[in-house]
mmCIF file of C-alpha atoms in Angstrom:
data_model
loop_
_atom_site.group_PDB
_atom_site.id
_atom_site.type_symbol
_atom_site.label_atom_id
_atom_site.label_comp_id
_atom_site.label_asym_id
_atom_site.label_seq_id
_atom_site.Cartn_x
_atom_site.Cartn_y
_atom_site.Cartn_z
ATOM 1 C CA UNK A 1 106.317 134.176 180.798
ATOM 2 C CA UNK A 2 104.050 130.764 180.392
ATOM 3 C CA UNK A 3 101.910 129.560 182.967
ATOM 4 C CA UNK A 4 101.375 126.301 183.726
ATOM 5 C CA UNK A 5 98.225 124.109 183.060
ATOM 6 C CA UNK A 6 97.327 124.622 186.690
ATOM 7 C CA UNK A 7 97.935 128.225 186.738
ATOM 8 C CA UNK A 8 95.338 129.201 183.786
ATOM 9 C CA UNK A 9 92.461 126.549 185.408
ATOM 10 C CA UNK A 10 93.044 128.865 188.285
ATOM 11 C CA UNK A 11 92.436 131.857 186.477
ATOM 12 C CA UNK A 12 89.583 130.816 184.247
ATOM 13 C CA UNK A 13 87.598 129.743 187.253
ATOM 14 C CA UNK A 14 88.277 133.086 188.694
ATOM 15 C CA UNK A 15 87.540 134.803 185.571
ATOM 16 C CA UNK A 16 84.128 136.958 185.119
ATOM 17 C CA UNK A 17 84.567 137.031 181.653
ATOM 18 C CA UNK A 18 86.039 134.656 179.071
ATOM 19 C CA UNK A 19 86.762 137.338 176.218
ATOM 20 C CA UNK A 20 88.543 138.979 179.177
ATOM 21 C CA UNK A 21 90.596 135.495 180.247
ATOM 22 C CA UNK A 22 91.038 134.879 176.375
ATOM 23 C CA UNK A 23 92.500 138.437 175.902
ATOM 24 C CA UNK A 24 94.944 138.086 179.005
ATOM 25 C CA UNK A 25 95.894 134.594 178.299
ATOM 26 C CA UNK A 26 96.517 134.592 174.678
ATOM 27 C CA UNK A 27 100.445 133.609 174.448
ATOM 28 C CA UNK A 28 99.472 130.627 176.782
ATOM 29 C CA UNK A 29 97.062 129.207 174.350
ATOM 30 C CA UNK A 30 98.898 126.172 172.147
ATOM 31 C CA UNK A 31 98.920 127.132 168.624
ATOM 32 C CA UNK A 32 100.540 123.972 167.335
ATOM 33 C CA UNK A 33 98.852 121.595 165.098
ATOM 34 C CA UNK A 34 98.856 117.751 165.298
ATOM 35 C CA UNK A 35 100.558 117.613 162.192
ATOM 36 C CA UNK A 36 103.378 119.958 163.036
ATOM 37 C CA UNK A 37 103.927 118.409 166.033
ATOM 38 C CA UNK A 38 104.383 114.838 164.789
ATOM 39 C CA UNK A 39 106.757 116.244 162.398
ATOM 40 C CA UNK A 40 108.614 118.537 165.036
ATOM 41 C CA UNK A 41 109.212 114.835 166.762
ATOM 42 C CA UNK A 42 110.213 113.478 163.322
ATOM 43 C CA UNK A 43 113.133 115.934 162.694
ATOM 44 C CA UNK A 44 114.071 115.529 166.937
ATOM 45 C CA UNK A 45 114.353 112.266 166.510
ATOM 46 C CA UNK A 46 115.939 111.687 162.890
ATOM 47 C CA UNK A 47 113.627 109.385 161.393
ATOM 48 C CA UNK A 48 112.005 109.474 158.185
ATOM 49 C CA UNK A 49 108.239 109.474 157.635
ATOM 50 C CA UNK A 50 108.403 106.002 156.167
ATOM 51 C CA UNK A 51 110.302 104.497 158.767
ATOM 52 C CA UNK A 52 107.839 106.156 161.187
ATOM 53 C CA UNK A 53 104.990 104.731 159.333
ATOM 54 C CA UNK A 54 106.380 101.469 159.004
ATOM 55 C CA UNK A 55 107.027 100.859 162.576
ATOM 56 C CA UNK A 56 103.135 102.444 163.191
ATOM 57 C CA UNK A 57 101.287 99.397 160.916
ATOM 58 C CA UNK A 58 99.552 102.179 159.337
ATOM 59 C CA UNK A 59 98.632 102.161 156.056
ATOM 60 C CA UNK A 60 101.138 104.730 154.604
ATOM 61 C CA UNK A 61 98.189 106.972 152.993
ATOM 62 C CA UNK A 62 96.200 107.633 156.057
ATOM 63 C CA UNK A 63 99.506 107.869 158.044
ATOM 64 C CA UNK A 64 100.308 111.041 155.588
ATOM 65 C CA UNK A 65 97.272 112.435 155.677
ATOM 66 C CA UNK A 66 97.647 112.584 159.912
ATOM 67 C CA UNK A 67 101.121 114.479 159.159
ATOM 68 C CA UNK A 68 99.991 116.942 156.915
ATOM 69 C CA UNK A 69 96.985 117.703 159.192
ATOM 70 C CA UNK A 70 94.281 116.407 156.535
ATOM 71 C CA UNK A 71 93.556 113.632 159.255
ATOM 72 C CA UNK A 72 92.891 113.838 162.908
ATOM 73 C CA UNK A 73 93.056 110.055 163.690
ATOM 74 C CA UNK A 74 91.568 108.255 166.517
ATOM 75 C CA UNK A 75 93.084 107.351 169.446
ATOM 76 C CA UNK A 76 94.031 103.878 168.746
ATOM 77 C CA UNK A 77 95.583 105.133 165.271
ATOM 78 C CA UNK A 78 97.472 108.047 167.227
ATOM 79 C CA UNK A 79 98.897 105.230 169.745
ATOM 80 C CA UNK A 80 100.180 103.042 166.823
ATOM 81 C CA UNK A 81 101.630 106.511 165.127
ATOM 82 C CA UNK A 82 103.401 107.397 168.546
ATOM 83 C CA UNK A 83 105.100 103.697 169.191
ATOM 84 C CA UNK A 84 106.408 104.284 165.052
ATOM 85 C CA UNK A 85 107.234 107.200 165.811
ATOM 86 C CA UNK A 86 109.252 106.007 169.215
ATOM 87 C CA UNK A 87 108.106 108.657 171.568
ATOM 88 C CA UNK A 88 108.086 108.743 175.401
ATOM 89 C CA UNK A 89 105.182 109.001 177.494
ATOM 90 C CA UNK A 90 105.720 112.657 177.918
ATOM 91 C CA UNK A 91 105.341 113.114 173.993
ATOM 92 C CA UNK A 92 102.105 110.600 173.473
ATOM 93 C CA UNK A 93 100.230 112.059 176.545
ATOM 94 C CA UNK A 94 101.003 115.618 174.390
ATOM 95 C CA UNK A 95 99.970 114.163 171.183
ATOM 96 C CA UNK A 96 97.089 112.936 172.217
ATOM 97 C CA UNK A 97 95.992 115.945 174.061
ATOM 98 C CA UNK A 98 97.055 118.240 170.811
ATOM 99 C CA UNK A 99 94.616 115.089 168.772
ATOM 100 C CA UNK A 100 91.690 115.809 171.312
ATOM 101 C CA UNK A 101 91.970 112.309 172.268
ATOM 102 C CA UNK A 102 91.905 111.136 176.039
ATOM 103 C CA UNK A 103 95.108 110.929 177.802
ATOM 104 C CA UNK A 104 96.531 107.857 178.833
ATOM 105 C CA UNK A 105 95.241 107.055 182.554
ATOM 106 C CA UNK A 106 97.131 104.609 185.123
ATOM 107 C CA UNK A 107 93.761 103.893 186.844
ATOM 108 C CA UNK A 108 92.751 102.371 183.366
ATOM 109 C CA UNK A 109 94.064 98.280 183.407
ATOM 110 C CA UNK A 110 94.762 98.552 179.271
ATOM 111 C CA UNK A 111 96.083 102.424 179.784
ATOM 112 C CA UNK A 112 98.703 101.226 182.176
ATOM 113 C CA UNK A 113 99.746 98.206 179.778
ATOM 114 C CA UNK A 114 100.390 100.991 177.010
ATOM 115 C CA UNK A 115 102.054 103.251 179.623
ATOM 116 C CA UNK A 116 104.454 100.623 180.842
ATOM 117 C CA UNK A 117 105.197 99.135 177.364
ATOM 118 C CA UNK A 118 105.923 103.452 176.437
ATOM 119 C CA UNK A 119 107.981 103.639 178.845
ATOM 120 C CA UNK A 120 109.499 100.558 178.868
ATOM 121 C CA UNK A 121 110.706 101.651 175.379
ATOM 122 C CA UNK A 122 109.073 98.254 173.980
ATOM 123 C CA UNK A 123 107.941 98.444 169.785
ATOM 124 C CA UNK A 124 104.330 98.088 168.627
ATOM 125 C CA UNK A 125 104.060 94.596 168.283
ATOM 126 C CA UNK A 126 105.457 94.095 171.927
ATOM 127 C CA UNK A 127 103.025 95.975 173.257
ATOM 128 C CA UNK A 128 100.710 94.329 171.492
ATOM 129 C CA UNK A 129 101.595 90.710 172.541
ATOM 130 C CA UNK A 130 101.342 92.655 176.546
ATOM 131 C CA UNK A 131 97.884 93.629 175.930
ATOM 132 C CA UNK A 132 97.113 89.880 174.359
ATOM 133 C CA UNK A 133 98.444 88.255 176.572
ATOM 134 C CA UNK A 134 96.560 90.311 179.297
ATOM 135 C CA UNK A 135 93.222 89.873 177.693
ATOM 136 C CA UNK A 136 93.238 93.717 176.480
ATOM 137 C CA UNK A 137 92.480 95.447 172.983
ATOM 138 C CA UNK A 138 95.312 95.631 171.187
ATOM 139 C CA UNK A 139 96.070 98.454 169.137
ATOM 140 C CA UNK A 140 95.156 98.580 165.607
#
């Protein structure tokens, strides 16, 4: 059976030995790519790449490159990827974690813009104009 997030930091500060923690804890480990996943969410929520891409502002070549995993974009590019890509906060807080990028944070002003316009279910552009209008960076 899984454990949860919490459950493993437990462990690993308990742990004497991290080949030891590694070798217990192996299933637990995510094995999923950003590229997989972002496709994954493609096929869940029947859109094509292009409309995906569209939606993102991206410029289509970069945008492929992030979906076959020859790109690891930043966070801002991720963001734009995730509102094309229509997902809910659950699924951008996991794509950006699978990216390496920082999580989206309610104690940061702009990060709560994003998280309301997410959830919300507002487009790219919308949350845009929110952040504008709000004298935050916008995403690009």
């Amino acid at each position: 059976m899984k454990k949860s997030t919490g459950e493993l930091l437990e462990l690993l500060k308990k742990s004497k030995s991290i080949e030891g923690y590694i070798e217990a804890n192996t299933e637990n480990f995510q094995e999923i790519s950003l590229g997989e996943y972002l496709n994954n969410i493609l096929i869940q929520k029947q859109l094509s790449k292009s409309e995906a891409i569209k939606k993102s502002n991206l410029n289509n070549i970069y945008a492929y490159k992030i979906f076959s995993g020859e790109r690891n974009p930043e966070r801002n590019k991720l963001l734009c990827l995730c509102f094309g890509l229509n997902m809910n906060f659950d699924e951008t807080q996991r794509a950006l974690k699978i990216a390496g990028c920082g999580a989206l944070y309610p104690r940061i002003r702009r990060d709560s813009i994003i998280i309301f316009a997410i959830n919300e279910q507002a487009d790219l552009i919308t949350c845009n104009e929110m952040l504008y209008e709000l004298n935050e960076e916008i995403i690009e």
